[in-house]
Coordinates of C-alpha atoms in Angstrom, one line a residue:
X1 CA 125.6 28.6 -65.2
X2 CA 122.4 26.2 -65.2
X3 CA 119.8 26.6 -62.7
X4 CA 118.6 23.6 -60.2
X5 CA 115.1 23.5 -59.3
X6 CA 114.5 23.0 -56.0
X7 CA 111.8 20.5 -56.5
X8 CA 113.3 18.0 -59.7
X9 CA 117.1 18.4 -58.7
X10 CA 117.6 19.0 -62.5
X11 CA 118.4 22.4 -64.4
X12 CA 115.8 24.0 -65.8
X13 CA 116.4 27.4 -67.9
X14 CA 119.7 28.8 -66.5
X15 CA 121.6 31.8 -65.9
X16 CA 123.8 33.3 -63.0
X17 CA 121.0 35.7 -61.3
X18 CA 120.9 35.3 -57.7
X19 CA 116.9 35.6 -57.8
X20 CA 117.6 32.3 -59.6
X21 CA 118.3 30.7 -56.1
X22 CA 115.0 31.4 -54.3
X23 CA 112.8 28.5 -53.6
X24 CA 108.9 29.8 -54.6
X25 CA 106.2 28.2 -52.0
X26 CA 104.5 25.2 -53.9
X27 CA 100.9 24.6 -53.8
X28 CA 98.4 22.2 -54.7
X29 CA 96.7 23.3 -58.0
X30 CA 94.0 21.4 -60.1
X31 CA 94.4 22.5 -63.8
X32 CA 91.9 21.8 -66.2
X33 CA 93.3 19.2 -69.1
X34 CA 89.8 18.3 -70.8
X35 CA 86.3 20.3 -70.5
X36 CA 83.0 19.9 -72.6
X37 CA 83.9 23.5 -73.6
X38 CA 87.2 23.1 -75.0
X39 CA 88.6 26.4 -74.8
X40 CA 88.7 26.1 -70.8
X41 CA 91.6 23.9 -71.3
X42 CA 94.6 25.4 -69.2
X43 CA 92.0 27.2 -66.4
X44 CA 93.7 26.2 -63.1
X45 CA 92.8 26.7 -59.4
X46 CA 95.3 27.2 -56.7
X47 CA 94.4 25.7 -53.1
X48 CA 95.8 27.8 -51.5
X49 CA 93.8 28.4 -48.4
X50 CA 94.0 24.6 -47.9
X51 CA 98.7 24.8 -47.8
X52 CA 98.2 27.6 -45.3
X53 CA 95.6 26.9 -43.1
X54 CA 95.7 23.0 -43.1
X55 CA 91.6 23.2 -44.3
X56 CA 89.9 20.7 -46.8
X57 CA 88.6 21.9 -49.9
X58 CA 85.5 21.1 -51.9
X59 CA 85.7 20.2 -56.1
X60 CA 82.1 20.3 -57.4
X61 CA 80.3 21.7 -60.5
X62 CA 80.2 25.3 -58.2
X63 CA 83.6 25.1 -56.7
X64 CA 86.5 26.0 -56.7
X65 CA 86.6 28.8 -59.2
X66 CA 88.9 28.0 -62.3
X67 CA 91.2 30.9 -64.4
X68 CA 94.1 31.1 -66.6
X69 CA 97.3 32.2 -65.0
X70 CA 97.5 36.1 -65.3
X71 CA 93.7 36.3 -66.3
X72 CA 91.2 38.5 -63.6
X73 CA 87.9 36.4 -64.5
X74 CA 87.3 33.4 -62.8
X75 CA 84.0 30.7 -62.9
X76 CA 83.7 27.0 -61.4
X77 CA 83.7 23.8 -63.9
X78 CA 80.0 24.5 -64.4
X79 CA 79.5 21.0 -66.1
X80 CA 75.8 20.1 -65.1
X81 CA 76.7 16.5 -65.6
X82 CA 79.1 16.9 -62.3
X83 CA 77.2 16.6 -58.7
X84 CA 76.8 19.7 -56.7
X85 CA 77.9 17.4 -53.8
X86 CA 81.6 17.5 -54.1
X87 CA 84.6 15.6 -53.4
X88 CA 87.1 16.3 -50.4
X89 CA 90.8 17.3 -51.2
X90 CA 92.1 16.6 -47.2
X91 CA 95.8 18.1 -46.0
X92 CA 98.1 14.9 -44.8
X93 CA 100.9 15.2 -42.7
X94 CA 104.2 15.6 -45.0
X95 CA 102.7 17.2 -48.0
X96 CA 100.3 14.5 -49.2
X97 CA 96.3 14.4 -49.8
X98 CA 93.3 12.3 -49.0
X99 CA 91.1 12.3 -52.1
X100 CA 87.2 11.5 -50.9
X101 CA 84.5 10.5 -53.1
X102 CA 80.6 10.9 -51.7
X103 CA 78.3 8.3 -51.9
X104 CA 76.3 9.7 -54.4
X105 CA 78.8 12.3 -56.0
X106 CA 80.5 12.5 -58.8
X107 CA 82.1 9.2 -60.6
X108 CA 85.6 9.9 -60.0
X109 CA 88.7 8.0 -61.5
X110 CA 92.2 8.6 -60.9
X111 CA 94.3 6.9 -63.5
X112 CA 92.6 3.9 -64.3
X113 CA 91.1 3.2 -61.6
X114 CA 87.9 3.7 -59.9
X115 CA 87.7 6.1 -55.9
X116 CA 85.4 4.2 -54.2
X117 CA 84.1 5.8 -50.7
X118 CA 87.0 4.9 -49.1
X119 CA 89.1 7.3 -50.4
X120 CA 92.4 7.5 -51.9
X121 CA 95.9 8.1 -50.4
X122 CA 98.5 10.7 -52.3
X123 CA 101.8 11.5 -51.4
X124 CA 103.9 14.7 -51.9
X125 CA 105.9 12.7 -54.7
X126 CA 103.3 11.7 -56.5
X127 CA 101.8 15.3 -56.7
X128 CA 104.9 16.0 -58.0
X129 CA 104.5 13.6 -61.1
X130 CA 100.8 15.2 -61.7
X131 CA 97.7 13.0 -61.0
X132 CA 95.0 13.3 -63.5
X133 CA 91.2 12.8 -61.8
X134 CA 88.4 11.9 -64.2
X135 CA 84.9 13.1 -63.5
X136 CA 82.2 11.8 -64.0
X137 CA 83.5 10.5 -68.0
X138 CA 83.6 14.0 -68.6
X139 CA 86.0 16.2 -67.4
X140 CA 90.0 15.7 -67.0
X141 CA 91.9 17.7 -64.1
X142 CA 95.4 17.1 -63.6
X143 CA 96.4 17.4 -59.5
X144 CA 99.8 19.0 -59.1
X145 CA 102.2 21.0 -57.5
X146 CA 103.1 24.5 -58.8
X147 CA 104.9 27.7 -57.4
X148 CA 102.1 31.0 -56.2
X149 CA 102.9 33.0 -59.2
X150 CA 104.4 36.0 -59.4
X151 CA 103.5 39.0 -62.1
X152 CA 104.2 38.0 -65.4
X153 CA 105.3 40.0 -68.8
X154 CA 105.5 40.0 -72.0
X155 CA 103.3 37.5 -73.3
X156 CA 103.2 33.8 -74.3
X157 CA 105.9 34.5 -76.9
X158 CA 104.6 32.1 -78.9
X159 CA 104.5 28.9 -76.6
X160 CA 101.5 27.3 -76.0
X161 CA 100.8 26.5 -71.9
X162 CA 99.9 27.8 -68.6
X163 CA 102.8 25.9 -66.3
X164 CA 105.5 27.1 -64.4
X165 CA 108.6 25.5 -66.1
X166 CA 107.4 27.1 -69.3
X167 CA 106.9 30.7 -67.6
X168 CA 110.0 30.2 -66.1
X169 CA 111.3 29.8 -69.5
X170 CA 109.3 32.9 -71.1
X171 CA 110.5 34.9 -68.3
X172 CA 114.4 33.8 -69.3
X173 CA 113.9 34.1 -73.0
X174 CA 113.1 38.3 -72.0
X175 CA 116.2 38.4 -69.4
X176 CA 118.7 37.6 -72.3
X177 CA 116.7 38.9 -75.5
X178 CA 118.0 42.3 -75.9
X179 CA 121.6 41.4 -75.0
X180 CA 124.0 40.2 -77.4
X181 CA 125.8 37.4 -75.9
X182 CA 125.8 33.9 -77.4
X183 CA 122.9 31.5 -75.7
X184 CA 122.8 27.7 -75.5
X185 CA 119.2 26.1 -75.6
X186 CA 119.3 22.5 -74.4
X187 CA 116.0 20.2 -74.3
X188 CA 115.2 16.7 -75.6
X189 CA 114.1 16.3 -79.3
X190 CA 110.6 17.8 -80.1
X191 CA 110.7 20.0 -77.3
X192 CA 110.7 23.0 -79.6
X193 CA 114.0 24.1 -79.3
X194 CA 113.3 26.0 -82.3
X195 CA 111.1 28.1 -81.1
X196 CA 113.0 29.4 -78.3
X197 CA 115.0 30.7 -80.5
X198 CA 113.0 32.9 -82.8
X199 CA 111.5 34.3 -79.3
X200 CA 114.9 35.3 -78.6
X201 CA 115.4 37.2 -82.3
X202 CA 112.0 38.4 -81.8
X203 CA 112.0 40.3 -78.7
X204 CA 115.8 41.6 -79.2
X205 CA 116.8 44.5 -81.2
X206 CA 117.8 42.4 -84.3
X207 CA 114.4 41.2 -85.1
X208 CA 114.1 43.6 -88.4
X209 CA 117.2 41.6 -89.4
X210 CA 117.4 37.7 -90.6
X211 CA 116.3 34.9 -88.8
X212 CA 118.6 31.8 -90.0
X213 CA 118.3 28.4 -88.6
X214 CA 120.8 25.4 -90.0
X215 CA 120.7 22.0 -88.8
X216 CA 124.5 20.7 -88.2
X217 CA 123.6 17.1 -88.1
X218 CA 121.8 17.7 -91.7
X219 CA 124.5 18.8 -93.5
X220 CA 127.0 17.0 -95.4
X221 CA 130.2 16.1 -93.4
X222 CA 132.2 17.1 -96.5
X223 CA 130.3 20.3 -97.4
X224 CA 129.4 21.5 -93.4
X225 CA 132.3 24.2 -93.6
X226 CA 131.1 25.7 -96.7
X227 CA 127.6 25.7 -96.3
X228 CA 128.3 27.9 -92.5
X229 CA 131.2 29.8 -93.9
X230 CA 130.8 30.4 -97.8
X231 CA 133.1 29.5 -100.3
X232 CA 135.1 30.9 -103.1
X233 CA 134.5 29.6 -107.4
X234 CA 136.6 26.5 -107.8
X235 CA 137.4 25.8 -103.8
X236 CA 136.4 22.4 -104.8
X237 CA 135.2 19.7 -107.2
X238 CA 131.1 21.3 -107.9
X239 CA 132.0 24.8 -106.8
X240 CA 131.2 26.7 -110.0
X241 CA 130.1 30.3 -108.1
X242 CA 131.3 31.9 -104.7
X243 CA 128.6 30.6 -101.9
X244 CA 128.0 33.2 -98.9
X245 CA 127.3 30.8 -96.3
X246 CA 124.6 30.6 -93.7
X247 CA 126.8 33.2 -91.2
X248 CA 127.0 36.1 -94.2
X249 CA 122.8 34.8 -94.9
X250 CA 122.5 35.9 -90.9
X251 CA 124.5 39.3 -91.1
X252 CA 122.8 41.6 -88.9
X253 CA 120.1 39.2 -87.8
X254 CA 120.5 35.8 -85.6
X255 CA 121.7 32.6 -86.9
X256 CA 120.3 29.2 -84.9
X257 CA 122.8 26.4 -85.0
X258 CA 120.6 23.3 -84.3
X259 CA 122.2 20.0 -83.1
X260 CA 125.6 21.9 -82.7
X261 CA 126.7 18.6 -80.7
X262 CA 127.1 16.8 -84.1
X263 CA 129.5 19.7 -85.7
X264 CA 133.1 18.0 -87.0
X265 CA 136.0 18.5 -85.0
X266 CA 137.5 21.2 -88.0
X267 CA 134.5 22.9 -87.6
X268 CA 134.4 23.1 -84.6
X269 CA 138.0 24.8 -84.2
X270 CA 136.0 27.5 -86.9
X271 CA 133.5 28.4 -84.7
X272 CA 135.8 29.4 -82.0
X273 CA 137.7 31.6 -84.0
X274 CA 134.0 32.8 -85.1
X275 CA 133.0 33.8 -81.8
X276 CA 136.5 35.2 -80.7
X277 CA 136.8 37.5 -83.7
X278 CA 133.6 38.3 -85.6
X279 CA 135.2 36.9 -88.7
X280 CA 134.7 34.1 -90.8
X281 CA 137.0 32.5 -93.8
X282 CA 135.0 31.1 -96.7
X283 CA 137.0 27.6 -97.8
X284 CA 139.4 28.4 -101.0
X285 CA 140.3 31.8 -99.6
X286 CA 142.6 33.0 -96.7
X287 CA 140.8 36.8 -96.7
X288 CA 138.7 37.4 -93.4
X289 CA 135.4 38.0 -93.8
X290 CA 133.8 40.3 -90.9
X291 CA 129.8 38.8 -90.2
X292 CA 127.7 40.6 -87.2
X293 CA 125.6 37.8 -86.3
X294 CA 123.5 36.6 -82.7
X295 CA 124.6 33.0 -82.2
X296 CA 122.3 30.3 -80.8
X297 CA 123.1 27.0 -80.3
X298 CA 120.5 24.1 -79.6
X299 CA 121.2 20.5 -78.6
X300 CA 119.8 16.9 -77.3
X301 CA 123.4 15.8 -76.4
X302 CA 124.8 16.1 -73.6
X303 CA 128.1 17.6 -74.2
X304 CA 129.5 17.4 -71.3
X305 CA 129.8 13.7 -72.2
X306 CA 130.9 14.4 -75.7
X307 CA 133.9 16.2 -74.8
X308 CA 135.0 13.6 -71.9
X309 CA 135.0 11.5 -75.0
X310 CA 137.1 14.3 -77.0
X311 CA 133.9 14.6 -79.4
X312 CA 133.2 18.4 -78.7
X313 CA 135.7 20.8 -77.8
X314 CA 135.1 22.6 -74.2
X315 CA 136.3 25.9 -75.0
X316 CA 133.3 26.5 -77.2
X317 CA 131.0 25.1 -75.2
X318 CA 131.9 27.8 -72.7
X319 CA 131.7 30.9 -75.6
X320 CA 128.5 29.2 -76.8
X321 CA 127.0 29.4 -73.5
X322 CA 127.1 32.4 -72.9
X323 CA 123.4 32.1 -71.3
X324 CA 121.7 28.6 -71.5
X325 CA 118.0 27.5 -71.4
X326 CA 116.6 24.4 -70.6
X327 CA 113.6 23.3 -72.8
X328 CA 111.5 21.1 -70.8
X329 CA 110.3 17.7 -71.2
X330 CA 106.5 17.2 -72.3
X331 CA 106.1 14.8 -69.5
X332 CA 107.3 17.7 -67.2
X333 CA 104.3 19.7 -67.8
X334 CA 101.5 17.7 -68.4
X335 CA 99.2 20.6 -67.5
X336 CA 100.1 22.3 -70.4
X337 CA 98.6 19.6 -72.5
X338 CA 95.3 20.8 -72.8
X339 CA 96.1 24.0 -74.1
X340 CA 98.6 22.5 -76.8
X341 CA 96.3 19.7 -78.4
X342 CA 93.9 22.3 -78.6
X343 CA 96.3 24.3 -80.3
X344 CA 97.3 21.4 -82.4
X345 CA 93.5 20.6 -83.2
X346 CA 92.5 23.6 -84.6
X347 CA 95.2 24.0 -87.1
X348 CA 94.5 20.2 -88.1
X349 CA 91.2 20.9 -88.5
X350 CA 91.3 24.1 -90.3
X351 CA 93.1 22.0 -92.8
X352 CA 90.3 19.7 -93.5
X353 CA 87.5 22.3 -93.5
X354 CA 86.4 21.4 -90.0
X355 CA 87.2 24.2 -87.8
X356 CA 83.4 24.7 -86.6
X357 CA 83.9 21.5 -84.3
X358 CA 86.1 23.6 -81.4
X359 CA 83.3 26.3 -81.6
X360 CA 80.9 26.3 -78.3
X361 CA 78.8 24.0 -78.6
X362 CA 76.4 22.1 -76.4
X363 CA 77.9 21.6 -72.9
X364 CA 75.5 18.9 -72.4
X365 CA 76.4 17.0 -75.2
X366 CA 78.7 14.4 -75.5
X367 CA 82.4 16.0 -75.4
X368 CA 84.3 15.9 -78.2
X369 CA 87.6 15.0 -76.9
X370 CA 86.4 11.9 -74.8
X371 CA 87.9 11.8 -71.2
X372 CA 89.6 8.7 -71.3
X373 CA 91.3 9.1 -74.1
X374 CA 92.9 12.4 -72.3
X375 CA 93.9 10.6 -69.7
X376 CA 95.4 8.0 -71.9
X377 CA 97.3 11.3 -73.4
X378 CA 98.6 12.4 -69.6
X379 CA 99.6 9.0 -68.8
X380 CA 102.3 8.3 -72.1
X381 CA 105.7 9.5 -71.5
X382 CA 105.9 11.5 -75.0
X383 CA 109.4 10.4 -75.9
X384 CA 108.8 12.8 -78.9
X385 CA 107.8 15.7 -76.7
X386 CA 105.8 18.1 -78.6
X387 CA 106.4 17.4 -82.0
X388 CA 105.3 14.0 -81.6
X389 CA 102.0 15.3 -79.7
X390 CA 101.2 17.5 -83.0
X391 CA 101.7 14.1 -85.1
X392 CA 99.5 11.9 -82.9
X393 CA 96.8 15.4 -82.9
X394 CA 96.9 15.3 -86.8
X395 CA 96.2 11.8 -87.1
X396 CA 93.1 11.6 -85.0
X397 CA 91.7 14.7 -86.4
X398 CA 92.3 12.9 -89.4
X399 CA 90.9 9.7 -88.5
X400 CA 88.1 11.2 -86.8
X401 CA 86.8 13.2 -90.0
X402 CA 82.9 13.9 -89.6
X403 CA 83.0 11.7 -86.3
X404 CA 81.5 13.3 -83.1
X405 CA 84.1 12.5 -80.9
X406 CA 87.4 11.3 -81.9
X407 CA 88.6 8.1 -82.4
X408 CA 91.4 6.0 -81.9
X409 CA 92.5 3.8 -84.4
X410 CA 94.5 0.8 -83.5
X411 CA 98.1 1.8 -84.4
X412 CA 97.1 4.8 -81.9
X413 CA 95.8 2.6 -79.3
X414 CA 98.9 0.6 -79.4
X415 CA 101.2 3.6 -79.4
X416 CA 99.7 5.0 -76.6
X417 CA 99.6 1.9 -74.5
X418 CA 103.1 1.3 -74.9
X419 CA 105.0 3.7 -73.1
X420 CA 103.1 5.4 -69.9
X421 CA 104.5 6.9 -67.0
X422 CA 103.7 6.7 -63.8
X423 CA 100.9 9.2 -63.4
X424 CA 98.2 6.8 -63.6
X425 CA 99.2 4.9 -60.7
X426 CA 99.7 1.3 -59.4
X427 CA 97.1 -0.7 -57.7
X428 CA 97.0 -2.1 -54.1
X429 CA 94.1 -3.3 -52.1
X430 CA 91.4 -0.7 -51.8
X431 CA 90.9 1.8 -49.9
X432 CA 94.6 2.5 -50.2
X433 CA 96.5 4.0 -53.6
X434 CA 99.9 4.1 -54.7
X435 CA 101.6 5.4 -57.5
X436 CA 105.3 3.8 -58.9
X437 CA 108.2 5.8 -57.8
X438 CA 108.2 9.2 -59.6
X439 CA 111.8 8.7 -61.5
X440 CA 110.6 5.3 -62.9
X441 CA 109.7 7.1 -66.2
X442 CA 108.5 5.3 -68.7
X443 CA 107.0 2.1 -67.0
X444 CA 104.0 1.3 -64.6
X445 CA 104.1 -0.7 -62.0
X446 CA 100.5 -2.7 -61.4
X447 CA 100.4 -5.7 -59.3
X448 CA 98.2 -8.1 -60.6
X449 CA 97.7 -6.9 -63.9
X450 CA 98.5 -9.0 -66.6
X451 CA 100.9 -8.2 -69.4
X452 CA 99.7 -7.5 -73.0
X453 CA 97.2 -9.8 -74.5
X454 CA 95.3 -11.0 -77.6
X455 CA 91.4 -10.2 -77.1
X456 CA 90.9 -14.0 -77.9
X457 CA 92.5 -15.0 -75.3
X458 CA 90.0 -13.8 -72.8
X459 CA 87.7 -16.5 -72.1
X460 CA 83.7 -15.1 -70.8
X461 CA 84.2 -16.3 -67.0
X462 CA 87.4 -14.3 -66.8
X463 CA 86.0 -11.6 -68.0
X464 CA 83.1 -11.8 -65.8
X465 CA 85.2 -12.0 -62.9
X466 CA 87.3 -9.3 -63.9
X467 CA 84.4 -6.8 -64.5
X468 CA 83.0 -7.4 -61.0
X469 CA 86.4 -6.8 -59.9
X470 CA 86.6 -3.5 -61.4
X471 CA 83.4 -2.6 -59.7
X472 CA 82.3 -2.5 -64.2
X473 CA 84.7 0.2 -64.4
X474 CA 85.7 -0.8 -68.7
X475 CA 88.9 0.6 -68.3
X476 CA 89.9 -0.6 -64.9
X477 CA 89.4 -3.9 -66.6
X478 CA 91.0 -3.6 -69.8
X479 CA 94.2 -2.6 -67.6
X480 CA 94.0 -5.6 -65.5
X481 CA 93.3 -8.0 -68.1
X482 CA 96.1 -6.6 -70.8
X483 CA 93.9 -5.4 -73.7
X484 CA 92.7 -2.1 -74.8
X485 CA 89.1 -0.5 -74.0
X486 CA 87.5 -0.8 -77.1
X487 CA 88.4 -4.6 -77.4
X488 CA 86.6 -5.2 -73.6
X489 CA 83.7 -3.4 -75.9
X490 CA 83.7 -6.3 -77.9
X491 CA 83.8 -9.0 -75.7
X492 CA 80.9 -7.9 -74.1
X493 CA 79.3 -7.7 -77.1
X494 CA 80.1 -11.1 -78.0
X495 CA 79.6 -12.4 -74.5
X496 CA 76.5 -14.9 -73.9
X497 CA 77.1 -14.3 -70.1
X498 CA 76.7 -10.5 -70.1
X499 CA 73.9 -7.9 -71.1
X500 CA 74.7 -4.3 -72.2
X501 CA 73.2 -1.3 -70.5
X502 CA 70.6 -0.8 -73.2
X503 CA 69.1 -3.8 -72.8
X504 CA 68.0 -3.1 -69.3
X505 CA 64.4 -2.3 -68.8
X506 CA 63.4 1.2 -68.1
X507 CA 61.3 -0.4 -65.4
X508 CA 64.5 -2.1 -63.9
X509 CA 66.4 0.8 -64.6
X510 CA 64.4 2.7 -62.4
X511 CA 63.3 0.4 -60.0
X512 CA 67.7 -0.6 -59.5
X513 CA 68.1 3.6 -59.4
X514 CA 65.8 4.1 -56.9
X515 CA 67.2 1.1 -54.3
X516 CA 69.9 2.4 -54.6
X517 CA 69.4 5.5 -53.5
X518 CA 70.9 6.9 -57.0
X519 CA 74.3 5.7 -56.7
X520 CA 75.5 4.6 -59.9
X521 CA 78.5 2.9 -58.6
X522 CA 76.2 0.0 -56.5
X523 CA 73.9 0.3 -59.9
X524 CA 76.3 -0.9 -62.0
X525 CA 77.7 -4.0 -59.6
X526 CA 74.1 -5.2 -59.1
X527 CA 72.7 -4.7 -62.9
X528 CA 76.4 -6.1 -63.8
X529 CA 76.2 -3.6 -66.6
X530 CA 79.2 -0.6 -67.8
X531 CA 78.7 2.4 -65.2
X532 CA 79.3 5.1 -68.2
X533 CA 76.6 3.3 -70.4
X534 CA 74.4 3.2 -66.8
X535 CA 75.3 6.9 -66.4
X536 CA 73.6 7.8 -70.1
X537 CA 70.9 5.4 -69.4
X538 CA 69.7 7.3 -66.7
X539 CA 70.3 10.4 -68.4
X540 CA 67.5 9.1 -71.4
X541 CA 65.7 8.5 -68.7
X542 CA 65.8 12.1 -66.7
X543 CA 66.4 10.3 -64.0
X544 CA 69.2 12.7 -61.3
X545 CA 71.9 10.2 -60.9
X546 CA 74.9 12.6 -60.6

């Protein structure tokens, strides 16, 4: 029986438990994606005093105080480039925020776009999806909802995250681990289906024996029976020796049947007769063969489909499902992307002999995983999940080699501008802020903003315009004009029209800084300049503008 979730109407890891059924109070949490120190990834806060007593809370460099789920220590972002006058997270009537931005506080972005001192609007629904905030360039919180936590056992079990859905599914891997009926594991592609199941074998009493793992949708059609259930010398054309067969291979251990959805129809009918009796019949011979083996199935299909369309036999869905897990989607736990890039990142860069960049380093330098390209990371919908999160990890680390921050190359920037969800929001007149409907994965909806464009087709005035538009936020203006960051780069560069933030005077600098009452935000519309070049600027210049 597959679980609903109270929250997404979809099943998340099931069984029939009726502590299944209870609905866990959901609070607003802020869970650190991106921090100067890297290994703070995952630290989350819960607001809780704000769901029950209906009071604001303050986000600053001092407050709230950030730890990992289960962990007893606890310390605030501490980043000395964030304000010590913080921003207002204010209770709304039916489950929504007010996000509110001082005048001279932290530069805040959520999404692409800039929070100026009118404040921004959230609803219930889109704390649902996850919004990520951007301070000060620096670092990344994602806002979302996420249950009080109860105690937790056992361990991460080797997956990598903080969030609920993927406790939930830790806490389901130990409910069935030491029992010996058959479990189904469904999840998308790349979700790591795989690694379910050796957490299964490795917390049940078979994990001295065999751990086997066979992808069905690999094998040959014509040799599929043979290679699961041996065969005898001479059963056909190539068979020169007897061949045991993954299920003999997995005697007394657990054998992992991986895209079981795309098993022939004749095989099919033999792994019924497997799970009824405990025996298997290598092909050529008509002599039982008794095999003790833990079955677990994974799939992307959905097989309810397949057998309406007589592709997959129900009977053995119901003996493979004895117990069924549901793998979640990447884009269904954005929190937990800190912690896996991370993850991803160090083994890349063990690889290439650079393992000393994660160390501590300076927390006043420059980070090395630059804020906006994490939030470029929330925003994409991942329709490779995990595994294609490790790819797109290797080849920045790769492409970044010797670099002090990472970079991304332009196959990259295309990839990750071509599928986002709708985290990062749509646009309407400020001080307002909407986000697309939640279910319109895969797609943002921004009024006004063009579609994808060529660089050259930018003229200078547009830009200009554009710019002041943005209030000189880069990326605010790459969005609206079509084109990625780095190219708006360029065409200011290029531009006769526009001066960078280095070649302002310090003299102006300072006389601009001090009208202006440090607020970098007016700063950068009067000296028309980018605020996170203005923002180092006055850094050079030890000058307090945050």
């Amino acid at each position: 029986m597959q679980r609903k979730s109270a929250d997404q109407g979809e099943s998340t890891a099931g069984h029939s438990s009726g502590a299944s059924a209870l609905v866990r109070r959901r609070v607003p949490t802020l869970t650190i994606v991106s921090h100067p120190d890297l290994q703070r990834a995952g630290e989350r806060a819960l607001l809780e005093v704000m769901e029950t007593l209906g009071v604001p809370m303050s986000v600053s460099r001092n407050g709230p105080d950030f730890a990992r789920p289960g962990a007893s220590g606890a310390r605030p972002l501490d980043d000395p480039f964030l304000s010590r006058t913080p921003l207002m997270l204010e209770p709304r009537p039916h489950g929504g925020l007010r996000l509110m931005t001082p005048m001279q506080g932290t530069h805040v972005r959520v999404g692409d776009l800039t929070v100026r001192s009118g404040g921004v609007e959230l609803t219930q629904a889109e704390l649902g999806a996850g919004v990520p905030l951007v301070l000060a360039e620096r670092v990344v919180l994602l806002l979302h909802l996420t249950s009080v936590p109860g105690p937790r056992a056992g361990g991460d079990l080797g997956l990598v995250g903080p969030s609920e859905q993927l406790q939930q599914l830790r806490d389901d891997i130990l409910r069935v681990a030491d029992l010996q009926v058959p479990v189904l594991i469904r999840g998308e592609t790349g979700t790591g289906k795989e690694l379910v199941a050796r957490a299964i074998h490795e917390h049940g009493p078979r994990r001295s024996g065999p751990f086997v793992s066979v992808n069905l949708g690999a094998l040959s059609k014509d040799l599929v029976a043979s290679e699961l259930f041996g065969a005898q010398r001479g059963a056909y054309t190539g068979a020169s020796r007897d061949r045991e067969g993954f299920f003999r291979a997995a005697h007394g251990g657990t054998l992992l049947l991986d895209e079981v959805g795309e098993a022939p129809s004749e095989v099919q009918t033999a792994l019924l007769r497997v799970l009824e009796t405990g025996e298997v019949y290598p092909v050529g011979s008509h002599v039982p063969v008794p095999v003790d083996v833990r079955l677990v199935a994974a799939t992307d299909a959905d097989l309810e489909t397949r057998i309406a369309e007589r592709l997959f036999k129900a009977p053995l869905l119901h003996r493979l499902a004895g117990f069924e897990l549901r793998v979640p989607a990447l884009r269904e736990r954005r929190e937990d992307m800190g912690p896996l890039f991370l993850h991803f990142a160090r083994r890349e860069l063990a690889v290439i002999g650079e393992a000393h960049r994660l160390m501590a380093g300076d927390i006043r330098g420059e980070p090395w995983l630059p804020a906006s390209l994490v939030a470029r990371l929330l925003r994409y919908a991942w329709p490779g999940n995990v595994r294609q999160l490790h790819n797109v990890t290797r080849q920045l680390v790769i492409g970044s080699r010797g670099l002090s921050q990472l970079r991304v190359e332009a196959h990259l920037e295309q990839l990750l501008d071509s599928a986002t969800t709708p985290v990062g929001g749509r646009a309407l007149p400020e001080p307002a802020l909407r986000w697309a409907d939640v279910d319109a994965l895969g797609r943002t909806l921004m009024p006004g903003v063009s579609i994808r464009r060529r660089p050259s087709d930018v003229g200078e005035q547009e830009l200009l315009a554009t710019l002041r538009a943005s209030g000189w936020d880069l990326q605010a203006t790459a969005v609206r004009l079509g084109i990625s960051r780095s190219s708006v780069y360029l065409l200011i560069e290029k531009s006769t029209l526009l001066r960078s933030a280095g070649e302002v005077s310090p003299e102006e600098l300072t006389r601009c800084f001090h009208e202006c009452a440090g607020d970098v935000d007016e700063m950068a519309q009067r000296l028309e300049v980018s605020r996170r070049a203005l923002l180092r600027r006055i850094r050079e210049l030890g000058l307090d503008g945050v």
